[in-house]
CSV table of C-alpha atoms and ligand atoms in Angstrom, one decimal:
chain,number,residue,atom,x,y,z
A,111,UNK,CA,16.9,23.8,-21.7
A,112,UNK,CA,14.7,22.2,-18.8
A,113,UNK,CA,12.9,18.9,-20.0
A,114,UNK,CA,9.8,20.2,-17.9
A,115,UNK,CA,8.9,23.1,-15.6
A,116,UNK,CA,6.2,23.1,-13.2
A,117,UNK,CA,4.7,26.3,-12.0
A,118,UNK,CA,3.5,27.2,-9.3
A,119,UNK,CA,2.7,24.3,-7.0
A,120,UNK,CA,2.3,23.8,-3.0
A,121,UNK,CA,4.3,21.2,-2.0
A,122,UNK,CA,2.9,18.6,0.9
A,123,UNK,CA,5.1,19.8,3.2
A,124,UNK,CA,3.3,23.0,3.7
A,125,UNK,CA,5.2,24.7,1.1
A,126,UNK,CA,3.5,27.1,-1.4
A,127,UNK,CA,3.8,28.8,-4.5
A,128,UNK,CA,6.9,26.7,-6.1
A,129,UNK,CA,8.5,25.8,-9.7
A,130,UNK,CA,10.0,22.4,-10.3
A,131,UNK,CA,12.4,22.0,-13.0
A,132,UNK,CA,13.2,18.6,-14.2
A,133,UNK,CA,16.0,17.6,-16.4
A,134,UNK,CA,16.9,14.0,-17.6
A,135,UNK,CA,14.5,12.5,-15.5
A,136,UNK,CA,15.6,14.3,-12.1
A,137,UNK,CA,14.2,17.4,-10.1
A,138,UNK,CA,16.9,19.8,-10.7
A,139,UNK,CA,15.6,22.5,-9.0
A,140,UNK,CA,12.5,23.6,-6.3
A,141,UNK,CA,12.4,27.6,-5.8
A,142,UNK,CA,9.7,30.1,-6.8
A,143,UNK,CA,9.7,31.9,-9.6
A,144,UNK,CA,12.4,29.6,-11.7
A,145,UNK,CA,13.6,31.5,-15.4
A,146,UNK,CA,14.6,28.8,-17.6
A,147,UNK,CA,13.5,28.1,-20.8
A,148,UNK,CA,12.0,24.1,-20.8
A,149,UNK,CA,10.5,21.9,-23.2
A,150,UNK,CA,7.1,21.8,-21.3
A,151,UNK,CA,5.6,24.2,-19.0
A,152,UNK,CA,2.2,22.8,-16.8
A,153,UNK,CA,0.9,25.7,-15.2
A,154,UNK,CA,0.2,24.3,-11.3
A,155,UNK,CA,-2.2,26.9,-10.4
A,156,UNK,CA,-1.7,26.8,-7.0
A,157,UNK,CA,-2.3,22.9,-6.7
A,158,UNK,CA,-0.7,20.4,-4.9
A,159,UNK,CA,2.0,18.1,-6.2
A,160,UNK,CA,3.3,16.1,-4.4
A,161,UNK,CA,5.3,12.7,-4.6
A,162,UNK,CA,3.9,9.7,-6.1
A,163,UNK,CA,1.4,7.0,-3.7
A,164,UNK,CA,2.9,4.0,-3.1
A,165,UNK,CA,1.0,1.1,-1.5
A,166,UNK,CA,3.0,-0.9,0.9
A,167,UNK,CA,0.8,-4.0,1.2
A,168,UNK,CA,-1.1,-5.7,-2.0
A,169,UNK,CA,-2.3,-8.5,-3.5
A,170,UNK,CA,-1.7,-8.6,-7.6
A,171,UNK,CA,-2.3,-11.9,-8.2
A,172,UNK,CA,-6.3,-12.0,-6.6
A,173,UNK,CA,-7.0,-8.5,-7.9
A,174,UNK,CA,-9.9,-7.9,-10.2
A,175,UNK,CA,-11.3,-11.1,-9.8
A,176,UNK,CA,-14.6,-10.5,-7.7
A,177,UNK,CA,-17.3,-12.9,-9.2
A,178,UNK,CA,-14.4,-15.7,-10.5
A,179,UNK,CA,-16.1,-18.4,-10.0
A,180,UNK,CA,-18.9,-17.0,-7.3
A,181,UNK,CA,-19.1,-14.1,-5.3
A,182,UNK,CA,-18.1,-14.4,-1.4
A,183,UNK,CA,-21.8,-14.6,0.0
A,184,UNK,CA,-20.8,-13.9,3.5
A,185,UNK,CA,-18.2,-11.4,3.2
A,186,UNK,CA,-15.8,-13.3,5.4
A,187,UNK,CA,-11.9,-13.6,5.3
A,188,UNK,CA,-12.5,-17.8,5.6
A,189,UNK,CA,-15.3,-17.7,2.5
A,190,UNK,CA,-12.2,-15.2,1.0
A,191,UNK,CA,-9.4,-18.1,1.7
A,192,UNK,CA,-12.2,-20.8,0.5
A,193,UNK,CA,-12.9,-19.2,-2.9
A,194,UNK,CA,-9.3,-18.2,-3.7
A,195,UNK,CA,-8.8,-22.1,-3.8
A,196,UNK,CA,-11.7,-23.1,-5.4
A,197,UNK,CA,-10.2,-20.2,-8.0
A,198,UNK,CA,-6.6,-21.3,-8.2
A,199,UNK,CA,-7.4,-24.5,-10.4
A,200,UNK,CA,-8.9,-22.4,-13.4
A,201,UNK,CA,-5.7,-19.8,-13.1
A,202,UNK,CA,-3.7,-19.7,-16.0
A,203,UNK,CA,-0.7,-16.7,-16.6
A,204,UNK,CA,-2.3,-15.5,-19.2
A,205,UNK,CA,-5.2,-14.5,-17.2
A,206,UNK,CA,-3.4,-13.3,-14.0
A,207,UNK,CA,-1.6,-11.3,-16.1
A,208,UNK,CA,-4.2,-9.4,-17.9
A,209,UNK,CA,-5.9,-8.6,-14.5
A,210,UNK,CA,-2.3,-7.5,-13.2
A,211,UNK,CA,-1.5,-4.8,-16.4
A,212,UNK,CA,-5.1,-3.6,-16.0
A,213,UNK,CA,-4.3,-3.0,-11.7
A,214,UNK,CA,-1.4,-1.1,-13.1
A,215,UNK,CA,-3.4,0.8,-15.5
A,216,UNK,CA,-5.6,2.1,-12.9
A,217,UNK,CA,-2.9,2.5,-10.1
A,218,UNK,CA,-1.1,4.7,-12.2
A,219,UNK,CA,-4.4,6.5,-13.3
A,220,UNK,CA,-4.5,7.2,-9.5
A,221,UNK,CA,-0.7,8.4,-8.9
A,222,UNK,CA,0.1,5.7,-7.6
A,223,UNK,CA,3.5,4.3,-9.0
A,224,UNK,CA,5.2,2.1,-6.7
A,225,UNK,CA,3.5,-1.5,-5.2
A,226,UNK,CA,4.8,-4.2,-2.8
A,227,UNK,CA,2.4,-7.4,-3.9
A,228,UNK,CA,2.1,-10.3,-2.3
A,229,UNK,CA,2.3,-13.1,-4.5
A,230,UNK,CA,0.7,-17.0,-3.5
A,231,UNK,CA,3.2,-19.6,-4.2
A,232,UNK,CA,1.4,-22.4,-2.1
A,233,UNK,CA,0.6,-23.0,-6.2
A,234,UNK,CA,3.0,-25.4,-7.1
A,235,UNK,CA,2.6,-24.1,-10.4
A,236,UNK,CA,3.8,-20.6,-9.8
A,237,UNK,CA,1.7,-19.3,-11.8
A,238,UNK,CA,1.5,-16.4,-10.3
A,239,UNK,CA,4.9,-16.1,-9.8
A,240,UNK,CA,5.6,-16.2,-13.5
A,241,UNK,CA,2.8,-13.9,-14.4
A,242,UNK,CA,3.7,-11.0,-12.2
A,243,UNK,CA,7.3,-11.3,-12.9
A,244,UNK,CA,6.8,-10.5,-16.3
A,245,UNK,CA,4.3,-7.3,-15.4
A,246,UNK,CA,6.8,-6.3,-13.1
A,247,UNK,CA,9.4,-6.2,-16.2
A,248,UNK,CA,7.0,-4.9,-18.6
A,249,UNK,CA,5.4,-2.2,-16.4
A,250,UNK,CA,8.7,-0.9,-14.7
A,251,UNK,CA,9.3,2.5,-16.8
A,252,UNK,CA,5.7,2.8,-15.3
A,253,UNK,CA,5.9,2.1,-11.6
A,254,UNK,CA,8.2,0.1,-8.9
A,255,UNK,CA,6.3,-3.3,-8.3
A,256,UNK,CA,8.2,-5.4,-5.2
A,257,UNK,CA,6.9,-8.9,-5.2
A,258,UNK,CA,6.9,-10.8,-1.8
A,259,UNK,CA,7.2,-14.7,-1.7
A,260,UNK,CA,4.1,-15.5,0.0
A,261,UNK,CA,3.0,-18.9,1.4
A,262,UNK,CA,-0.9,-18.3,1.6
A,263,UNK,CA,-1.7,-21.8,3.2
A,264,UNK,CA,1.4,-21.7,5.9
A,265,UNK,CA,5.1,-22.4,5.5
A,266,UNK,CA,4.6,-25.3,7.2
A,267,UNK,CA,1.1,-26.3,7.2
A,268,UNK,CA,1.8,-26.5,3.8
A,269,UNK,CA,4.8,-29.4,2.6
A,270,UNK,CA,5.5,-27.8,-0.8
A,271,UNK,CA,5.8,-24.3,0.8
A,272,UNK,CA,9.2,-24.1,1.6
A,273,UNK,CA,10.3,-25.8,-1.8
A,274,UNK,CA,8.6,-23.5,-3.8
A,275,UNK,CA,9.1,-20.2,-1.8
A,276,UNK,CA,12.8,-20.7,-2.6
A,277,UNK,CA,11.4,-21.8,-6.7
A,278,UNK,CA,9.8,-18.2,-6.5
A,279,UNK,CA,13.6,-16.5,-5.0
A,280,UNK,CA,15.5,-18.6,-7.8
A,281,UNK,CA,13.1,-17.3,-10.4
A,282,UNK,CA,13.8,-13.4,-9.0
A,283,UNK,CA,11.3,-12.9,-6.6
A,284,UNK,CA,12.0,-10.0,-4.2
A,285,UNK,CA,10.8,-10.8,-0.9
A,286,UNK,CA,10.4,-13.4,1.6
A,287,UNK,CA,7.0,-13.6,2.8
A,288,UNK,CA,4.7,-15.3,5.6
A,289,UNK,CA,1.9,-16.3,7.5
A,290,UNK,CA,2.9,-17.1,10.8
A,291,UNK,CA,-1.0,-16.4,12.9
A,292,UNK,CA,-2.1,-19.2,10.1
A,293,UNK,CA,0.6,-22.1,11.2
A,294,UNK,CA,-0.9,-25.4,12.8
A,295,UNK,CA,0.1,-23.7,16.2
A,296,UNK,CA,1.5,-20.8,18.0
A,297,UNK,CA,5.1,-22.9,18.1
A,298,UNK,CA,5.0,-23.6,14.5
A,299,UNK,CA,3.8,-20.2,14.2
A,300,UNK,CA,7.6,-19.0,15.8
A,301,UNK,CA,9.0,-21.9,14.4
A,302,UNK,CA,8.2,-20.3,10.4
A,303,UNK,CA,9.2,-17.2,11.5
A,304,UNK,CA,13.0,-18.3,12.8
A,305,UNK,CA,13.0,-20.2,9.6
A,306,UNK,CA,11.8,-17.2,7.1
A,307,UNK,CA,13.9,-14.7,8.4
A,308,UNK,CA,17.5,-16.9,7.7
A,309,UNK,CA,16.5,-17.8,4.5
A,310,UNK,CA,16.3,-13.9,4.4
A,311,UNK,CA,19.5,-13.8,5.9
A,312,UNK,CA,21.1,-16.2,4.4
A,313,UNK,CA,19.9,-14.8,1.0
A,314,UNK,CA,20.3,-11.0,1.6
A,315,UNK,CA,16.9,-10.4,1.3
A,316,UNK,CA,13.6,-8.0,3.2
A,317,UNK,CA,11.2,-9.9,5.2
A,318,UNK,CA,7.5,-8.7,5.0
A,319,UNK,CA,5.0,-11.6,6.3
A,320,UNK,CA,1.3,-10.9,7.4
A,321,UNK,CA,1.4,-11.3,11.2
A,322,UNK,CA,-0.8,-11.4,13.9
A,323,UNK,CA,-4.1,-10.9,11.2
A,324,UNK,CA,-6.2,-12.2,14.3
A,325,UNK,CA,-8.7,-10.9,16.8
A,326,UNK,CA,-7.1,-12.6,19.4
A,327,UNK,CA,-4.7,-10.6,21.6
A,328,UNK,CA,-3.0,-13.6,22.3
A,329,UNK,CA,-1.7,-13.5,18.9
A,330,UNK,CA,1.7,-12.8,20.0
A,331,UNK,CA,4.1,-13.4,16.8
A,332,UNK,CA,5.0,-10.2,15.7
A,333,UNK,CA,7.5,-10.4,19.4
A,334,UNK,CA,9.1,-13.5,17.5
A,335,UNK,CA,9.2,-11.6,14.3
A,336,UNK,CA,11.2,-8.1,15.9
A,337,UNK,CA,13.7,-11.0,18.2
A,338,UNK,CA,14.5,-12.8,15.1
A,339,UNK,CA,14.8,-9.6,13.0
A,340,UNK,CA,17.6,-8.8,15.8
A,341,UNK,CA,19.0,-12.0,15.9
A,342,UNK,CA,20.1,-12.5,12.0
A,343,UNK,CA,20.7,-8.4,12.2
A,344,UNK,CA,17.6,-7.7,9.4
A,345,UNK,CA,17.2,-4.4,11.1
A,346,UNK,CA,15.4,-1.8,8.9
A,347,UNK,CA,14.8,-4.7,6.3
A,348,UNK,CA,11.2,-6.9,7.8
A,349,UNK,CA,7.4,-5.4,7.9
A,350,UNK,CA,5.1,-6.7,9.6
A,351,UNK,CA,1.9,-6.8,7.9
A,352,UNK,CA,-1.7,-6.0,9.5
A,353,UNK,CA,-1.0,-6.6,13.3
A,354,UNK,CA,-4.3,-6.6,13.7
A,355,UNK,CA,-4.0,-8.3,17.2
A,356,UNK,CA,-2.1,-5.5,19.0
A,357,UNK,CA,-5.6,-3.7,19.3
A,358,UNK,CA,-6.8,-6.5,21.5
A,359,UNK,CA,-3.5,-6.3,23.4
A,360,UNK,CA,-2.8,-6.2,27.2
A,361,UNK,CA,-1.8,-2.8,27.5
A,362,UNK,CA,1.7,-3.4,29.8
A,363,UNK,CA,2.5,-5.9,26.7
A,364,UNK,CA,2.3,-3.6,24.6
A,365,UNK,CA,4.2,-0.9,26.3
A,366,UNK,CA,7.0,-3.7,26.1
A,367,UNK,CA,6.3,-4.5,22.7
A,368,UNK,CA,6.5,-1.3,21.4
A,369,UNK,CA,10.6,-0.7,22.4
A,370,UNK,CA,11.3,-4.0,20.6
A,371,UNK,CA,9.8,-3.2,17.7
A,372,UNK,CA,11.6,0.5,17.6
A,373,UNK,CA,15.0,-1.7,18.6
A,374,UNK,CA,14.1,-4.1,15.6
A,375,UNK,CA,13.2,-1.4,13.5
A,376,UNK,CA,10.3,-3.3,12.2
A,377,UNK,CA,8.5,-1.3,9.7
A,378,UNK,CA,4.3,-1.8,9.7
A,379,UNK,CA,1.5,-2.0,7.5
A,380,UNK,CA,-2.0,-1.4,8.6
A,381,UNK,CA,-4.8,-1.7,6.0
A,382,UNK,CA,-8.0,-0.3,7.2
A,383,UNK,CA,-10.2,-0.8,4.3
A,384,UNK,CA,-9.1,-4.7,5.0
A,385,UNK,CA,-9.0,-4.8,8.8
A,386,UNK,CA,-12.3,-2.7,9.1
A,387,UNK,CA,-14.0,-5.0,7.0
A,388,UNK,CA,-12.7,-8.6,7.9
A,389,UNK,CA,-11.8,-8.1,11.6
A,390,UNK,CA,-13.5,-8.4,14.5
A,391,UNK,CA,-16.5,-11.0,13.2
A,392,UNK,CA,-17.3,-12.9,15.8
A,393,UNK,CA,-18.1,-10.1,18.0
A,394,UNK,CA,-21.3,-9.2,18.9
A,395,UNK,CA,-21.4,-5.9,20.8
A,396,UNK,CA,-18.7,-3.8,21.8
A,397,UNK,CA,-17.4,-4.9,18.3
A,398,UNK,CA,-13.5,-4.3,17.3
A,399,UNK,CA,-12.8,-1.9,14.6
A,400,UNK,CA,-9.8,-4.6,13.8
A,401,UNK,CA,-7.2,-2.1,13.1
A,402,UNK,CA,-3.4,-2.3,14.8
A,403,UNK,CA,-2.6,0.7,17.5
A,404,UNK,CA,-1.7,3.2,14.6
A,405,UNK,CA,-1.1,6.4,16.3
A,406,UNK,CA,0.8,4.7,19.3
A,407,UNK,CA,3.2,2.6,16.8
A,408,UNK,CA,3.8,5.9,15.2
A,409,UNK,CA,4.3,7.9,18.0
A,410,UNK,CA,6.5,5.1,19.5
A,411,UNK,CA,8.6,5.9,16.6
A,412,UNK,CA,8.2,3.1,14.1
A,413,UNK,CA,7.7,3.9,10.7
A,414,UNK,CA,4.1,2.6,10.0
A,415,UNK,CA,2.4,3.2,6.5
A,416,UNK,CA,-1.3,2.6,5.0
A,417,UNK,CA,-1.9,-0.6,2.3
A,418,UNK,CA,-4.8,-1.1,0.3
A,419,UNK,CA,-4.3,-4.8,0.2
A,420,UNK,CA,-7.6,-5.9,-2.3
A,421,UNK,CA,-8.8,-4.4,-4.7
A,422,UNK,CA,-12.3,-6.3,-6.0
A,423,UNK,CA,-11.3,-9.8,-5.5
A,424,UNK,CA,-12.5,-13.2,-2.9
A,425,UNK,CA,-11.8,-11.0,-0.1
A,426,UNK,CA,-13.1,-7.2,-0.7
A,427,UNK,CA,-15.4,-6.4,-3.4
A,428,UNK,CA,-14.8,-3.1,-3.2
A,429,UNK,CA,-11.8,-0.4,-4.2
A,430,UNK,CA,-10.3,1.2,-7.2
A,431,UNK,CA,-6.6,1.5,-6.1
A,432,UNK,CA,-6.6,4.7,-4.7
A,433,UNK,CA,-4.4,5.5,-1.8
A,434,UNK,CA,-6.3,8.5,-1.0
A,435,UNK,CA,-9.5,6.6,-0.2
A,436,UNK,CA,-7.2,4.1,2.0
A,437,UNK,CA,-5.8,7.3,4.0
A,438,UNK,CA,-9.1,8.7,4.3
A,439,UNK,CA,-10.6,5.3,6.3
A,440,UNK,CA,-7.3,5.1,8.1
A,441,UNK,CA,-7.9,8.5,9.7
A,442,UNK,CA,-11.7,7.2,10.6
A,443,UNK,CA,-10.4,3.6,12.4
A,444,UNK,CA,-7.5,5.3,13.8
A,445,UNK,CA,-9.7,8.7,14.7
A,446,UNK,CA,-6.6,10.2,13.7
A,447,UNK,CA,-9.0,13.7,12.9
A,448,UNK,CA,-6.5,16.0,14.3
A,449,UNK,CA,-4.9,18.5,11.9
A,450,UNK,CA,-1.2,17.1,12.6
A,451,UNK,CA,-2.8,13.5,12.0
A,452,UNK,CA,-4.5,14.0,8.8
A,453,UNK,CA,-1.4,14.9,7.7
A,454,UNK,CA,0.8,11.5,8.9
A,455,UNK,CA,-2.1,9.4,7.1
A,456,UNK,CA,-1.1,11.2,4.1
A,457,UNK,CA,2.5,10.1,4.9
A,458,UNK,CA,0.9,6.7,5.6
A,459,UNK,CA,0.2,6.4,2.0
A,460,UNK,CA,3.2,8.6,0.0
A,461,UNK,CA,7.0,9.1,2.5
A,462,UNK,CA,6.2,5.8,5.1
A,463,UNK,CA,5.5,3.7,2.5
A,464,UNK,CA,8.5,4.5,0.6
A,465,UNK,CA,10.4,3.8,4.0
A,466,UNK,CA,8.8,0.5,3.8
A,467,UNK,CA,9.7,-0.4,0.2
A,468,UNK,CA,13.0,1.4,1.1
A,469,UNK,CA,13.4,3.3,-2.5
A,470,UNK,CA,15.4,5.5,-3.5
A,471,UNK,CA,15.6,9.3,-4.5
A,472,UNK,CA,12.1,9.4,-3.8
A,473,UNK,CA,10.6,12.2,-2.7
A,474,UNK,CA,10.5,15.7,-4.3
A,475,UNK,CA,13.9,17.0,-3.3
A,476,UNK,CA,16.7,18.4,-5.5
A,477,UNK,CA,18.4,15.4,-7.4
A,478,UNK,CA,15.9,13.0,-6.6
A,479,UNK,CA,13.3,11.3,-9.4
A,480,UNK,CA,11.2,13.2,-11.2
A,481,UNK,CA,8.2,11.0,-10.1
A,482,UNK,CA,5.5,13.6,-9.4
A,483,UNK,CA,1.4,13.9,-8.9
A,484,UNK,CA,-0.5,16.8,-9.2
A,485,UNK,CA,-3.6,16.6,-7.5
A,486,UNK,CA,-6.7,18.9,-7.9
A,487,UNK,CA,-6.4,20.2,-4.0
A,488,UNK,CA,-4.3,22.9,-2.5
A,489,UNK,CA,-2.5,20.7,0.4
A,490,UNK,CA,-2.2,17.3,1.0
A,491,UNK,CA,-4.9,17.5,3.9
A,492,UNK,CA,-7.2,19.0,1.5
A,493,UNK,CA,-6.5,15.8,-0.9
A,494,UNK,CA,-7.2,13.8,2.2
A,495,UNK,CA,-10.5,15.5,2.8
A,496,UNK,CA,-11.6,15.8,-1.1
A,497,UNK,CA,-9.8,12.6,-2.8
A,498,UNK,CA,-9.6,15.1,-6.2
A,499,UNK,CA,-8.5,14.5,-9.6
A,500,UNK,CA,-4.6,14.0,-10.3
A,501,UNK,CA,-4.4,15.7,-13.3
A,502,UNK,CA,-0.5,15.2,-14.0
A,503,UNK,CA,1.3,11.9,-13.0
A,504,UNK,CA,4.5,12.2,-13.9
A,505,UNK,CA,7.3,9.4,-14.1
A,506,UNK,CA,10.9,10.2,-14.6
A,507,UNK,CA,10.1,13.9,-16.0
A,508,UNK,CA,7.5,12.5,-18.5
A,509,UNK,CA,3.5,12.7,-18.0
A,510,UNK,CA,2.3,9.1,-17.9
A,511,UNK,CA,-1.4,10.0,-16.9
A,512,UNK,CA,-3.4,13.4,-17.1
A,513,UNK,CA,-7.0,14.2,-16.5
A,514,UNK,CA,-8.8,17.4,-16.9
A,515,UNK,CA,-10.1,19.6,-14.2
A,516,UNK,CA,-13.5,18.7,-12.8
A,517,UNK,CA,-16.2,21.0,-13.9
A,518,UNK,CA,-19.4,20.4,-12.3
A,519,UNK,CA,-22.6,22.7,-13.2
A,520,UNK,CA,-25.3,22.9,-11.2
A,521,UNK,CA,-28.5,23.7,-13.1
A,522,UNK,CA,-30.5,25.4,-10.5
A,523,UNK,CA,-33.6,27.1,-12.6
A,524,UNK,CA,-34.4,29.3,-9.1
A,525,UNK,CA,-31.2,31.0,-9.6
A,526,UNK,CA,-30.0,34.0,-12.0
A,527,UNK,CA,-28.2,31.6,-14.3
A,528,UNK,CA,-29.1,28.2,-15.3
A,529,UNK,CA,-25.1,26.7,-15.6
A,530,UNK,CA,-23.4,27.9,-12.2
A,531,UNK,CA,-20.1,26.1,-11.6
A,532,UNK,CA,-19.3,24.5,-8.1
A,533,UNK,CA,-15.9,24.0,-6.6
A,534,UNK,CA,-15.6,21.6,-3.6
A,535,UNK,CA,-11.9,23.4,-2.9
A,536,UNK,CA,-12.0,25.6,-0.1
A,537,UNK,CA,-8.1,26.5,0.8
A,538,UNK,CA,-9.1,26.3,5.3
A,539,UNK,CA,-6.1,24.8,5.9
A,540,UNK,CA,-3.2,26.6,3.7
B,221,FE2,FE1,-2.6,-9.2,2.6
């Protein structure tokens, strides 16, 4: 007896009109037409399921907290920076933590069930650190959180930094984080870096550190970060974060940058809504869109994946944790418009990103989780075009969130019938 069977799905892989069976928390089987008798049947109707969002690059601790104390009046990244501290003072965990379980709420809500989040420890408090450490516990029958180390005001611009980075390891914190483009100068900059990535060494640990969040294309440290990957052998295990700079570039650097990065196998995260938003501020006209190279790192053959990073908080006032609207203003920054493209930013925000958190038996494959979304489109670039409904979000075989089909009726007295339901679904590119 299956736990659950799912019938009739397209998968995002192109694949249509397929059962999943799950049993103890696993996909046991994909085929069409699957005979077994199971617990619970959803009837797929031809929708998409597809496996879970995860976003690759967050911020936990600063979410929902637009308006705490004031609002940022002139939208900028230093305002952002500016409030967060005048913030921090009134924290408590408490607090953080009810904003944190409520983020989850509506992640999940969204399909989304995995997060890497950032987390400030230039608090010597840690109260962060102690707040999200206890979401992560209580929430993870719900969703994967990874919690990165982060040292918002420098590793070594600020003294307690490097003390309480390794307080935040001790207490079971994932990740060692950084902020290298926000060091005193480009050398201490390098000099953070070299020292990050052997505590990550030294400690067995991934690497993910915002790098390069800068207009200026002399912004060179993600170079430092893929050499020192190398050097301590952290290949496959360090993201760099934003790389904002690389679109502002010298173009011969970058076509010796790019190999480096492969050879480091440096994973990235680009986060348009962010890097749309808060890049490229002091132009005047031509103005930067802000965003890294995305279709040239992916092409190059690095595995590059979409974050959401804010969600209403000092920096971005805007967002309701959904991976699909993140995809959607990838595509627009990157112009990645093509059919094939629309298709990697859905990647960017579901298989790259689990690359990035490196999890396992994700994916919907024989034997792997039972970790599924079904969405209210009939392929993945149709969820891209339409950001629809999930009606089913599944975790381990169980439905932890469901919605019912949108119904909308037009009441158009002109025509023969005053309720006429209208679908926005239109199938173009099955
Ligand atoms: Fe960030």
């Amino acid at each position: 007896m299956l736990d659950l069977l799912i019938k009739n799905v397209n998968l995002a892989n192109g694949e249509k009109g397929r059962d999943i069976a799950v049993k103890d928390g696993e996909i046991s089987q994909i085929a069409a037409a699957i005979q077994a008798p199971a617990k619970k049947v959803i009837e797929g109707n031809g929708q998409l399921a597809s496996a879970p969002f995860v976003d690759s690059h967050f911020h936990m601790d600063s979410a929902l907290s637009l308006g705490q104390p004031r609002l940022n009046q002139s939208g900028t990244l230093l305002e952002g920076i500016a409030l967060w501290g005048e913030l921090k003072p009134s924290l408590t965990v408490e607090v953080i933590k009810q904003r944190a379980l409520e983020m989850c709420k509506w992640s999940i809500a969204r399909g989304t069930l995995a997060i890497r989040s950032h987390v400030d420890i230039s608090d010597d408090r840690l109260l962060a650190v102690e707040a999200l450490l206890e979401v992560r516990e209580e929430m993870k029958d719900y969703l994967d959180l990874q919690l990165v180390a982060f040292p918002q005001d420098g590793f070594l611009r600020y003294p307690k930094s490097r003390e309480n980075l390794l307080r935040a390891l001790d207490k079971g914190v994932d990740i060692v984080g950084g902020i290298p483009h926000f060091e005193r100068t480009m050398e201490d900059g390098a000099s953070s870096i070299a020292a990050l990535c052997e505590i990550a060494a030294q400690r067995g640990l991934k690497v993910d550190m915002h790098c390069d969040e800068s207009d200026d294309p002399m912004s060179r440290h993600v170079e430092t970060l893929a050499a020192q990957t190398i050097k301590h052998g952290l290949q496959g295990r360090v993201t760099g974060s934003h790389l904002t700079s690389m679109h502002s570039m010298d173009n011969y650097y970058v076509s010796k940058l790019l190999p480096l990065m492969r050879e480091a196998q440096l994973h990235v995260v680009a986060n348009p809504l962010i890097n749309i938003t808060l890049q490229g501020r002091s132009d005047t006209y031509p103005k930067r869109r802000g965003m890294t190279r995305v279709p040239e790192i992916m092409n190059a053959g690095i595995n590059l994946a979409f974050g959401h990073d804010c969600v209403m908080d000092p920096w971005y006032s805007f967002g309701t944790h959904d991976m699909l609207d993140v995809s959607y203003m990838g595509l627009h920054v990157a112009q990645m418009t093509g059919i094939e493209q629309i298709q990697q930013c859905y990647q960017a925000v579901t298989d790259n990103g689990a690359q990035v958190l490196q999890l396992e038996n994700y994916g919907l494959k024989e034997g792997n989780n039972a970790d599924i979304v079904i969405l209210e489109a009939s392929s993945a670039i149709e969820a891209v075009q339409l950001r629809p409904e999930r009606l089913f979000v599944i975790r381990r075989g169980k439905v932890i969130a469901s919605c019912a089909p949108v119904q909308r009726n037009l009441h158009l007295s002109a025509m023969d019938s005053d309720q006429q339901p209208v679908s926005f679904s239109h199938g173009l590119f099955e």
